[in-house]
Short mmCIF file of C-alpha atoms in Angstrom, two decimals:
data_model
loop_
_atom_site.label_atom_id
_atom_site.label_comp_id
_atom_site.label_asym_id
_atom_site.label_seq_id
_atom_site.Cartn_x
_atom_site.Cartn_y
_atom_site.Cartn_z
CA MET A 216 109.28 79.13 117.29
CA ASN A 217 111.98 80.40 118.83
CA ILE A 218 111.47 80.92 122.33
CA ILE A 219 108.91 78.76 124.45
CA LEU A 220 107.20 81.41 126.17
CA LEU A 221 105.89 80.69 129.73
CA PRO A 222 103.71 81.75 132.31
CA GLN A 223 103.83 85.31 133.81
CA ASN A 224 104.02 83.60 137.31
CA THR A 225 106.66 81.29 136.15
CA LEU A 226 109.46 80.83 139.01
CA SER A 227 111.82 77.70 138.65
CA THR A 228 109.79 75.65 136.45
CA ALA A 229 107.28 74.77 134.23
CA ILE A 230 105.24 72.36 132.49
CA ILE A 231 104.79 72.51 128.66
CA ASP A 232 101.70 70.88 128.28
CA ASP A 233 99.61 71.69 125.04
CA LYS A 234 100.03 69.44 122.05
CA THR A 235 101.61 72.51 119.13
CA ARG A 236 104.98 73.27 121.69
CA VAL A 237 105.30 69.59 122.57
CA MET A 238 106.01 68.09 119.47
CA HIS A 239 107.64 70.82 118.22
CA LEU A 240 109.94 70.40 121.04
CA LYS A 241 110.32 66.40 120.75
CA GLN A 242 110.16 66.63 116.50
CA VAL A 243 111.26 69.53 115.64
CA LEU A 244 114.13 70.47 118.34
CA LYS A 245 114.58 66.77 118.88
CA VAL A 246 114.85 67.62 123.26
CA ALA A 247 116.64 65.00 125.20
CA LEU A 248 117.17 65.23 128.94
CA GLY A 249 119.38 67.82 130.00
CA ASP A 250 119.47 70.15 127.36
CA THR A 251 118.90 73.62 127.63
CA VAL A 252 116.21 75.59 125.59
CA LYS A 253 115.42 79.38 124.97
CA VAL A 254 112.34 80.75 127.30
CA GLY A 255 110.52 83.76 127.86
CA ILE A 256 108.40 84.77 130.17
CA LYS A 257 105.17 86.30 129.34
CA ASN A 258 105.71 89.98 130.28
CA GLY A 259 109.17 89.35 131.87
CA HIS A 260 113.11 88.60 130.43
CA LEU A 261 114.28 85.96 128.74
CA GLY A 262 116.55 83.05 129.30
CA THR A 263 117.06 79.29 129.29
CA ALA A 264 115.47 76.36 130.87
CA VAL A 265 116.52 73.01 131.19
CA VAL A 266 114.48 69.54 130.09
CA SER A 267 114.24 67.94 132.68
CA ASN A 268 110.83 65.29 131.98
CA ILE A 269 109.77 64.23 129.15
CA HIS A 270 106.58 62.37 129.39
CA ASP A 271 104.24 61.54 126.35
CA SER A 272 102.10 64.41 126.24
CA SER A 273 103.88 67.39 128.51
CA ILE A 274 107.47 68.35 129.11
CA GLU A 275 109.01 69.56 132.50
CA LEU A 276 111.73 72.52 132.58
CA SER A 277 113.61 73.34 135.13
CA GLN A 278 116.19 75.87 136.03
CA ILE A 279 114.42 78.50 134.15
CA HIS A 280 116.63 81.83 134.71
CA CYS A 281 115.89 84.50 132.85
CA THR A 282 117.58 87.93 133.06
CA ILE A 283 117.71 89.37 129.30
CA ALA A 284 115.25 91.87 128.56
CA PRO A 285 113.12 90.95 125.31
CA PRO A 286 112.92 93.80 122.42
CA ALA A 287 111.59 96.87 122.73
CA LYS A 288 108.56 97.44 120.41
CA LEU A 289 108.44 99.87 117.60
CA PRO A 290 107.13 103.23 117.97
CA LEU A 291 103.93 102.12 115.62
CA THR A 292 100.19 101.63 115.75
CA VAL A 293 98.62 100.30 112.87
CA ILE A 294 94.89 100.61 111.93
CA LEU A 295 94.33 97.92 109.60
CA ALA A 296 91.03 97.67 107.83
CA ILE A 297 89.54 94.01 108.79
CA PRO A 298 90.70 91.62 107.15
CA ARG A 299 89.46 87.48 105.72
CA PRO A 300 89.81 85.47 108.17
CA LYS A 301 91.81 83.32 107.01
CA VAL A 302 94.47 85.98 106.53
CA LEU A 303 94.19 87.03 110.27
CA ARG A 304 96.71 84.66 111.78
CA ARG A 305 99.82 85.57 109.83
CA LEU A 306 99.02 89.12 109.72
CA PHE A 307 98.62 89.12 113.88
CA LEU A 308 101.72 86.48 114.16
CA ASP A 309 103.72 89.04 111.31
CA MET A 310 102.89 92.19 113.05
CA THR A 311 103.40 91.17 116.74
CA ALA A 312 106.72 89.61 115.15
CA MET A 313 108.30 92.71 113.43
CA GLY A 314 107.04 94.76 117.26
CA VAL A 315 104.09 96.54 116.57
CA GLN A 316 102.26 98.29 119.61
CA HIS A 317 99.41 98.43 118.86
CA ILE A 318 96.83 97.07 116.47
CA ILE A 319 93.94 98.65 115.64
CA LEU A 320 91.07 96.82 113.42
CA VAL A 321 88.64 98.93 111.78
CA ASN A 322 85.34 98.16 109.57
CA SER A 323 85.93 99.74 106.04
CA TYR A 324 83.19 100.04 103.03
CA ARG A 325 85.25 96.79 101.16
CA SER A 326 85.46 94.82 104.01
CA GLU A 327 82.64 92.02 104.33
CA LYS A 328 80.57 92.96 107.37
CA SER A 329 80.77 89.08 108.14
CA TYR A 330 84.43 88.99 108.84
CA TRP A 331 83.51 90.49 112.23
CA GLN A 332 81.31 87.28 112.63
CA THR A 333 84.33 84.72 112.25
CA PRO A 334 85.45 82.73 115.14
CA PHE A 335 89.44 83.75 114.08
CA LEU A 336 89.27 86.72 115.93
CA THR A 337 88.37 84.72 118.79
CA GLN A 338 91.80 83.44 118.19
CA LEU A 339 94.00 86.56 118.12
CA ASP A 340 95.82 85.95 120.75
CA ASN A 341 97.06 82.60 120.08
CA TYR A 342 98.22 83.91 117.40
CA ILE A 343 100.18 86.88 119.33
CA HIS A 344 101.52 83.92 121.05
CA GLU A 345 102.87 82.98 118.39
CA GLY A 346 104.53 85.66 116.87
CA LEU A 347 106.16 86.28 120.32
CA GLN A 348 107.86 82.71 120.36
CA GLN A 349 109.07 83.84 116.63
CA ALA A 350 110.69 86.29 117.26
CA CYS A 351 111.98 86.37 120.67
CA ASP A 352 109.79 88.74 122.41
CA THR A 353 107.21 88.39 125.80
CA VAL A 354 105.27 91.42 125.53
CA SER A 355 102.36 90.86 123.35
CA PRO A 356 100.85 94.47 121.16
CA THR A 357 97.41 96.33 122.43
CA VAL A 358 94.67 94.71 120.15
CA SER A 359 91.11 97.07 119.70
CA LEU A 360 88.54 96.17 117.76
CA LYS A 361 86.24 99.21 115.91
CA LYS A 362 83.38 97.65 114.59
CA ARG A 363 82.20 101.28 113.68
CA LEU A 364 84.88 103.47 111.76
CA LYS A 365 83.38 107.07 111.49
CA PRO A 366 82.77 107.14 115.53
CA PHE A 367 86.15 105.73 115.38
CA VAL A 368 87.30 107.83 113.23
CA GLU A 369 86.10 111.52 114.59
CA ASP A 370 85.91 110.92 118.44
CA GLU A 371 88.78 108.46 118.72
CA LEU A 372 91.95 109.13 116.23
CA PRO A 373 92.90 112.80 116.66
CA ALA A 374 93.92 112.29 120.34
CA LEU A 375 95.24 108.91 118.89
CA ILE A 376 97.82 110.28 116.91
CA ALA A 377 98.61 113.15 118.73
CA GLY A 378 102.00 113.80 118.72
CA LYS A 379 102.80 110.78 116.45
CA GLN A 380 102.82 110.84 112.80
CA ALA A 381 99.97 109.27 110.76
CA ILE A 382 100.25 107.61 107.28
CA LEU A 383 97.09 106.39 105.41
CA THR A 384 98.63 104.19 101.95
CA HIS A 385 96.94 104.73 99.02
CA PRO A 386 96.70 104.28 95.29
CA TYR A 387 95.78 107.47 94.44
CA ALA A 388 97.55 109.69 97.22
CA ASN A 389 100.28 112.01 95.59
CA GLU A 390 103.07 111.51 97.69
CA GLN A 391 105.18 108.86 97.91
CA PHE A 392 105.49 107.24 101.03
CA THR A 393 109.31 107.48 102.26
CA GLN A 394 109.44 110.53 101.10
CA VAL A 395 106.53 111.46 103.76
CA TRP A 396 108.43 109.79 106.62
CA ASP A 397 109.39 111.29 109.11
CA ASN A 398 111.50 109.19 111.64
CA ALA A 399 111.26 111.15 114.35
CA LEU A 400 108.08 110.71 114.86
CA PRO A 401 106.62 107.47 116.96
CA HIS A 402 103.46 106.32 113.77
CA VAL A 403 100.25 105.44 112.81
CA LEU A 404 100.44 103.75 109.65
CA VAL A 405 96.69 103.40 108.34
CA ILE A 406 96.37 100.37 105.56
CA GLY A 407 93.36 99.30 103.82
CA ALA A 408 92.36 95.67 102.86
CA GLU A 409 91.92 93.42 99.89
CA GLY A 410 90.07 97.08 97.29
CA GLY A 411 91.70 99.32 99.74
CA TRP A 412 90.02 102.34 101.00
CA ILE A 413 86.91 104.56 99.52
CA ASP A 414 87.49 107.99 98.92
CA TYR A 415 85.05 109.01 101.79
CA GLU A 416 86.87 106.62 104.40
CA VAL A 417 90.44 108.39 102.56
CA GLU A 418 88.82 112.09 103.30
CA LEU A 419 87.39 110.69 107.20
CA PHE A 420 90.93 109.73 107.73
CA LYS A 421 92.61 113.39 106.14
CA THR A 422 90.15 115.31 108.37
CA ALA A 423 91.18 113.61 111.59
CA GLY A 424 95.01 114.35 110.51
CA CYS A 425 95.74 111.85 108.49
CA GLN A 426 98.23 112.04 105.16
CA ALA A 427 97.52 110.23 102.26
CA ALA A 428 100.62 108.60 100.82
CA HIS A 429 101.58 105.74 97.81
CA ILE A 430 104.08 102.86 97.45
CA GLY A 431 104.16 103.01 93.99
CA ASN A 432 101.83 101.49 91.05
CA ARG A 433 102.14 97.59 92.36
CA ILE A 434 99.14 96.78 94.10
CA LEU A 435 100.53 93.91 96.95
CA ARG A 436 98.64 91.61 99.07
CA THR A 437 97.03 92.59 102.52
CA GLU A 438 99.75 90.51 103.98
CA ASN A 439 102.90 91.84 101.83
CA ALA A 440 101.49 95.55 102.03
CA VAL A 441 101.50 94.82 105.77
CA SER A 442 105.11 93.69 106.36
CA VAL A 443 107.11 96.25 103.68
CA LEU A 444 104.96 98.90 105.60
CA CYS A 445 106.17 97.97 109.11
CA GLY A 446 109.42 96.43 107.56
CA HIS A 447 109.98 100.16 107.03
CA ALA A 448 109.15 101.21 110.51
CA LEU A 449 111.10 98.10 111.72
CA LEU A 450 114.62 98.80 109.89
CA THR A 451 114.33 103.11 110.29
CA SER A 452 114.31 102.28 113.66
CA GLN A 453 117.74 100.72 114.42
CA MET B 536 93.84 89.52 90.89
CA ASN B 537 93.75 93.18 89.58
CA ILE B 538 94.68 92.65 85.70
CA ILE B 539 93.49 89.62 84.05
CA LEU B 540 96.39 88.16 81.99
CA LEU B 541 96.50 87.17 78.62
CA PRO B 542 98.73 85.35 76.33
CA GLN B 543 101.73 87.07 74.91
CA ASN B 544 99.51 86.60 71.25
CA THR B 545 96.64 87.90 71.67
CA LEU B 546 95.24 90.40 69.41
CA SER B 547 91.90 91.96 69.76
CA THR B 548 89.94 89.31 71.43
CA ALA B 549 90.13 86.55 73.89
CA ILE B 550 88.16 83.64 75.89
CA ILE B 551 89.40 83.27 79.22
CA ASP B 552 88.35 79.49 80.79
CA ASP B 553 89.97 78.24 83.33
CA LYS B 554 87.79 78.08 86.38
CA THR B 555 89.60 80.33 88.90
CA ARG B 556 90.03 83.43 86.51
CA VAL B 557 85.83 82.41 85.99
CA MET B 558 84.58 82.45 88.97
CA HIS B 559 87.09 85.39 89.90
CA LEU B 560 85.17 87.65 86.90
CA LYS B 561 81.89 85.95 87.80
CA GLN B 562 81.87 86.26 91.60
CA VAL B 563 84.22 89.06 92.50
CA LEU B 564 83.78 91.22 90.15
CA LYS B 565 80.33 90.42 88.77
CA VAL B 566 81.38 91.23 85.50
CA ALA B 567 78.02 91.76 83.48
CA LEU B 568 77.48 92.17 79.56
CA GLY B 569 79.40 95.31 77.95
CA ASP B 570 81.38 95.28 81.19
CA THR B 571 84.48 96.98 80.83
CA VAL B 572 87.51 95.06 82.99
CA LYS B 573 91.35 95.40 83.28
CA VAL B 574 93.83 93.10 81.55
CA GLY B 575 97.44 93.09 80.33
CA ILE B 576 99.41 90.73 77.62
CA LYS B 577 101.89 88.48 79.04
CA ASN B 578 105.10 90.17 78.06
CA GLY B 579 103.10 93.81 76.90
CA HIS B 580 101.44 96.19 77.92
CA LEU B 581 98.02 96.65 79.90
CA GLY B 582 94.49 98.07 79.26
CA THR B 583 91.49 97.30 78.95
CA ALA B 584 88.58 94.47 77.65
CA VAL B 585 85.20 94.62 77.22
CA VAL B 586 83.25 91.37 78.36
CA SER B 587 81.46 90.49 74.99
CA ASN B 588 79.86 86.54 75.80
CA ILE B 589 79.64 85.06 79.17
CA HIS B 590 79.18 81.19 78.90
CA ASP B 591 78.63 78.67 81.99
CA SER B 592 82.41 77.81 81.59
CA SER B 593 84.05 80.80 79.52
CA ILE B 594 83.92 84.10 79.09
CA GLU B 595 84.91 85.91 75.64
CA LEU B 596 86.48 89.01 76.03
CA SER B 597 87.17 91.63 73.07
CA GLN B 598 87.55 95.19 72.40
CA ILE B 599 90.99 94.36 73.82
CA HIS B 600 93.65 97.24 73.58
CA CYS B 601 96.31 97.73 75.69
CA THR B 602 98.94 100.83 76.04
CA ILE B 603 99.98 101.24 79.10
CA ALA B 604 103.69 100.26 79.71
CA PRO B 605 104.27 97.29 82.44
CA PRO B 606 105.65 99.12 85.60
CA ALA B 607 109.78 98.68 85.49
CA LYS B 608 111.14 95.27 87.84
CA LEU B 609 113.22 96.62 90.86
CA PRO B 610 116.82 95.73 90.66
CA LEU B 611 116.83 93.48 92.36
CA THR B 612 117.91 89.03 92.11
CA VAL B 613 116.87 87.80 95.58
CA ILE B 614 118.85 84.63 96.16
CA LEU B 615 116.75 82.29 98.44
CA ALA B 616 117.67 78.57 100.49
CA ILE B 617 114.42 76.93 99.21
CA PRO B 618 111.96 77.01 101.60
CA ARG B 619 109.49 74.54 103.23
CA PRO B 620 107.08 73.34 100.02
CA LYS B 621 104.38 75.32 101.35
CA VAL B 622 104.96 78.77 100.97
CA LEU B 623 106.61 78.92 97.75
CA ARG B 624 102.97 79.94 96.63
CA ARG B 625 103.07 82.94 98.81
CA LEU B 626 106.53 83.79 98.56
CA PHE B 627 106.38 83.59 94.25
CA LEU B 628 103.48 85.34 94.34
CA ASP B 629 104.70 88.45 96.45
CA MET B 630 107.91 88.14 94.80
CA THR B 631 106.87 88.42 91.48
CA ALA B 632 104.11 91.34 92.80
CA MET B 633 106.89 93.64 93.98
CA GLY B 634 108.72 93.68 91.51
CA VAL B 635 112.48 91.25 91.79
CA GLN B 636 113.97 90.55 88.03
CA HIS B 637 115.48 87.39 89.51
CA ILE B 638 114.92 85.06 91.35
CA ILE B 639 117.54 82.28 92.41
CA LEU B 640 116.26 78.90 94.60
CA VAL B 641 119.61 77.46 96.55
CA ASN B 642 120.40 74.25 98.46
CA SER B 643 121.13 75.26 102.39
CA TYR B 644 122.16 73.16 105.36
CA ARG B 645 118.89 73.78 106.90
CA SER B 646 116.59 73.36 103.94
CA GLU B 647 115.15 69.45 103.88
CA LYS B 648 116.31 67.25 100.85
CA SER B 649 112.98 66.23 100.44
CA TYR B 650 112.29 69.96 99.58
CA TRP B 651 113.45 69.65 95.61
CA GLN B 652 110.95 67.13 95.16
CA THR B 653 107.86 68.80 95.82
CA PRO B 654 105.48 68.82 93.61
CA PHE B 655 105.27 72.90 94.27
CA LEU B 656 108.46 73.89 92.50
CA THR B 657 106.61 72.88 88.92
CA GLN B 658 103.85 75.21 89.41
CA LEU B 659 106.11 78.12 89.98
CA ASP B 660 104.85 79.89 86.70
CA ASN B 661 101.30 79.73 87.81
CA TYR B 662 102.35 81.72 91.61
CA ILE B 663 104.56 84.06 88.97
CA HIS B 664 101.12 84.37 87.08
CA GLU B 665 99.24 85.30 90.20
CA GLY B 666 101.42 87.80 91.89
CA LEU B 667 101.59 89.31 87.94
CA GLN B 668 97.73 89.33 87.73
CA GLN B 669 98.27 91.09 91.84
CA ALA B 670 100.70 93.81 90.92
CA CYS B 671 99.32 95.13 87.70
CA ASP B 672 102.75 93.50 86.08
CA THR B 673 103.31 91.33 82.06
CA VAL B 674 106.85 90.44 82.66
CA SER B 675 108.08 87.23 84.35
CA PRO B 676 110.92 87.43 86.89
CA THR B 677 113.02 84.92 85.72
CA VAL B 678 113.52 81.68 87.75
CA SER B 679 117.20 79.42 88.51
CA LEU B 680 117.22 76.27 91.01
CA LYS B 681 120.49 75.60 91.64
CA LYS B 682 120.74 72.73 94.24
CA ARG B 683 124.40 72.51 94.73
CA LEU B 684 125.21 75.42 96.50
CA LYS B 685 129.60 75.34 96.42
CA PRO B 686 129.32 74.91 92.72
CA PHE B 687 126.90 77.63 92.15
CA VAL B 688 128.60 80.57 94.84
CA GLU B 689 132.03 79.67 93.88
CA ASP B 690 131.67 79.86 89.99
CA GLU B 691 128.20 81.46 89.29
CA LEU B 692 128.45 83.73 91.99
CA PRO B 693 130.97 86.38 91.16
CA ALA B 694 129.56 87.08 87.87
CA LEU B 695 125.74 87.29 88.91
CA ILE B 696 127.20 89.98 91.67
CA ALA B 697 129.11 92.00 89.47
CA GLY B 698 128.46 95.69 89.60
CA LYS B 699 125.93 95.07 92.49
CA GLN B 700 125.52 95.14 95.90
CA ALA B 701 125.26 91.48 97.05
CA ILE B 702 123.66 91.75 101.01
CA LEU B 703 123.31 88.27 102.96
CA THR B 704 120.86 88.78 105.64
CA HIS B 705 122.26 87.20 109.06
CA PRO B 706 121.14 87.71 112.49
CA TYR B 707 124.98 87.98 114.20
CA ALA B 708 126.41 89.80 111.33
CA ASN B 709 127.99 93.31 113.09
CA GLU B 710 126.64 95.29 110.34
CA GLN B 711 123.07 96.75 109.89
CA PHE B 712 120.83 96.29 106.84
CA THR B 713 119.76 100.11 106.02
CA GLN B 714 123.18 101.08 106.50
CA VAL B 715 124.74 99.04 104.27
CA TRP B 716 122.50 99.41 101.77
CA ASP B 717 124.04 101.61 98.94
CA ASN B 718 120.69 103.15 96.62
CA ALA B 719 122.90 103.84 94.17
CA LEU B 720 123.58 100.08 93.45
CA PRO B 721 121.05 97.26 91.78
CA HIS B 722 121.18 94.89 94.34
CA VAL B 723 121.68 90.70 95.22
CA LEU B 724 119.94 89.70 98.57
CA VAL B 725 120.97 86.62 100.08
CA ILE B 726 117.96 85.31 102.05
CA GLY B 727 118.05 82.21 103.96
CA ALA B 728 115.43 79.93 105.31
CA GLU B 729 114.25 79.20 108.37
CA GLY B 730 116.99 78.68 110.75
CA GLY B 731 119.21 80.79 108.96
CA TRP B 732 122.99 79.81 107.26
CA ILE B 733 125.38 77.65 109.09
CA ASP B 734 128.22 79.21 109.39
CA TYR B 735 130.30 77.61 106.60
CA GLU B 736 127.77 79.54 103.97
CA VAL B 737 127.87 82.61 105.61
CA GLU B 738 131.37 82.54 104.58
CA LEU B 739 131.02 80.94 101.48
CA PHE B 740 129.03 83.90 100.56
CA LYS B 741 131.41 86.27 101.95
CA THR B 742 134.09 84.91 100.30
CA ALA B 743 132.57 85.26 96.67
CA GLY B 744 131.80 88.96 97.61
CA CYS B 745 129.20 89.12 99.71
CA GLN B 746 128.93 91.77 102.90
CA ALA B 747 126.46 90.23 106.02
CA ALA B 748 124.18 92.42 107.57
CA HIS B 749 121.59 91.61 110.21
CA ILE B 750 117.81 93.22 110.82
CA GLY B 751 118.07 93.48 114.59
CA ASN B 752 117.37 91.11 116.88
CA ARG B 753 113.73 90.17 115.84
CA ILE B 754 113.71 86.51 113.96
CA LEU B 755 111.12 86.66 111.53
CA ARG B 756 109.60 83.99 109.26
CA THR B 757 111.11 83.97 106.56
CA GLU B 758 108.22 84.98 104.13
CA ASN B 759 107.98 88.05 106.59
CA ALA B 760 111.45 88.61 106.39
CA VAL B 761 111.54 88.28 102.26
CA SER B 762 108.49 91.40 101.95
CA VAL B 763 110.54 93.08 104.61
CA LEU B 764 113.99 93.02 102.53
CA CYS B 765 112.34 93.47 99.19
CA GLY B 766 110.06 95.85 100.24
CA HIS B 767 113.15 97.87 101.15
CA ALA B 768 114.31 97.82 97.62
CA LEU B 769 110.69 98.61 96.54
CA LEU B 770 110.03 101.82 98.38
CA THR B 771 113.66 102.92 97.83
CA SER B 772 113.86 102.65 94.82
CA GLN B 773 110.65 105.39 94.27
#
């Protein structure tokens, strides 16, 4: 947590009363009365606040002063096959921290149907909140859930990738990822779950306008692959 | 688990009797008698084996036939400030999967002293084993633990980085990571723990011959940063 993210209607004072952040302020930052902490206003600017009261289960911040613009989002949409529920938190935290603009979870043949029932899907906003506080950002990515792959790819994807470069990562593609990457365009990355995409899905995405590319013959865990691929967008955006 | 890694003295048959892999073969791969599975011989080649017996707590493989060379390691050494024990598994798994050649854990001002006492440090070989089985590799990275930072950086680092490009990632560096990256050289990446390096440590590494570079103003979790940075080495090696 590198900033405390405050609600978007915050004026000059705020009360932090959720357990996680009170604990963080007390035990990690070890704040004392009068200390300055880094804050951000949701959808607004970054700046500082002063610790003006410390209670058992809440902390008051005042003199909130935010004038620094948050970092720009990456021109990047990630279309991700819904992964195992236990990795959703880290994936959303990290994609948010790296500055992904739009995250679309889709169904895939190799994702289990039960994944769509996980209660973790109701916690995505919390994971995003963690990611914003990690990266000193204030603006959430847009999140879309698409439980039916074929109508999404056939009916919605072509408009979504217009004017962008859409790359599906696939170990058996002929071309290599960085060789097809065109840094002049915004990107849409299509990333499979453990086990990857089946041939039918690869063809579906290709027909809709996506290129397939591989990242070599090492097979990475989904979280690792997502960091490597979004990291490429992050590093080449600078 | 994309291959079953077998001991390096394996000839034509092997018995898998550790719980994790027996469960994986039975429940994820749902193997039956006569099925072919992908295997690798530790420090040797990749290939296939046939399931020749299925017992309650073990599985026998025979007709082991390995002739494919494992993927090349990246020309990359990672020097990492010892992180929180709970992230060691994922870090070692992912660095191994990406093909890092040498991993050096070092002390840092912002790493807690207690981290060196964690029992997870005795499990590094297991995490590496998982990473090899993930990435279809058979050769472990070299691992070194350096509990005293100053003598390591002053006495050992200069020889270690000779002929290589050593980059320390630091948010307040003037130069950007991909702009200093020289793809013609092997690399040494120096990566901080949560909270980064203190000025004294940055100067110590610089004096020993490292360049400092930043990856932008978004602060990433250690695991995410490691994947982004090693991922750059992975993608540009192809």
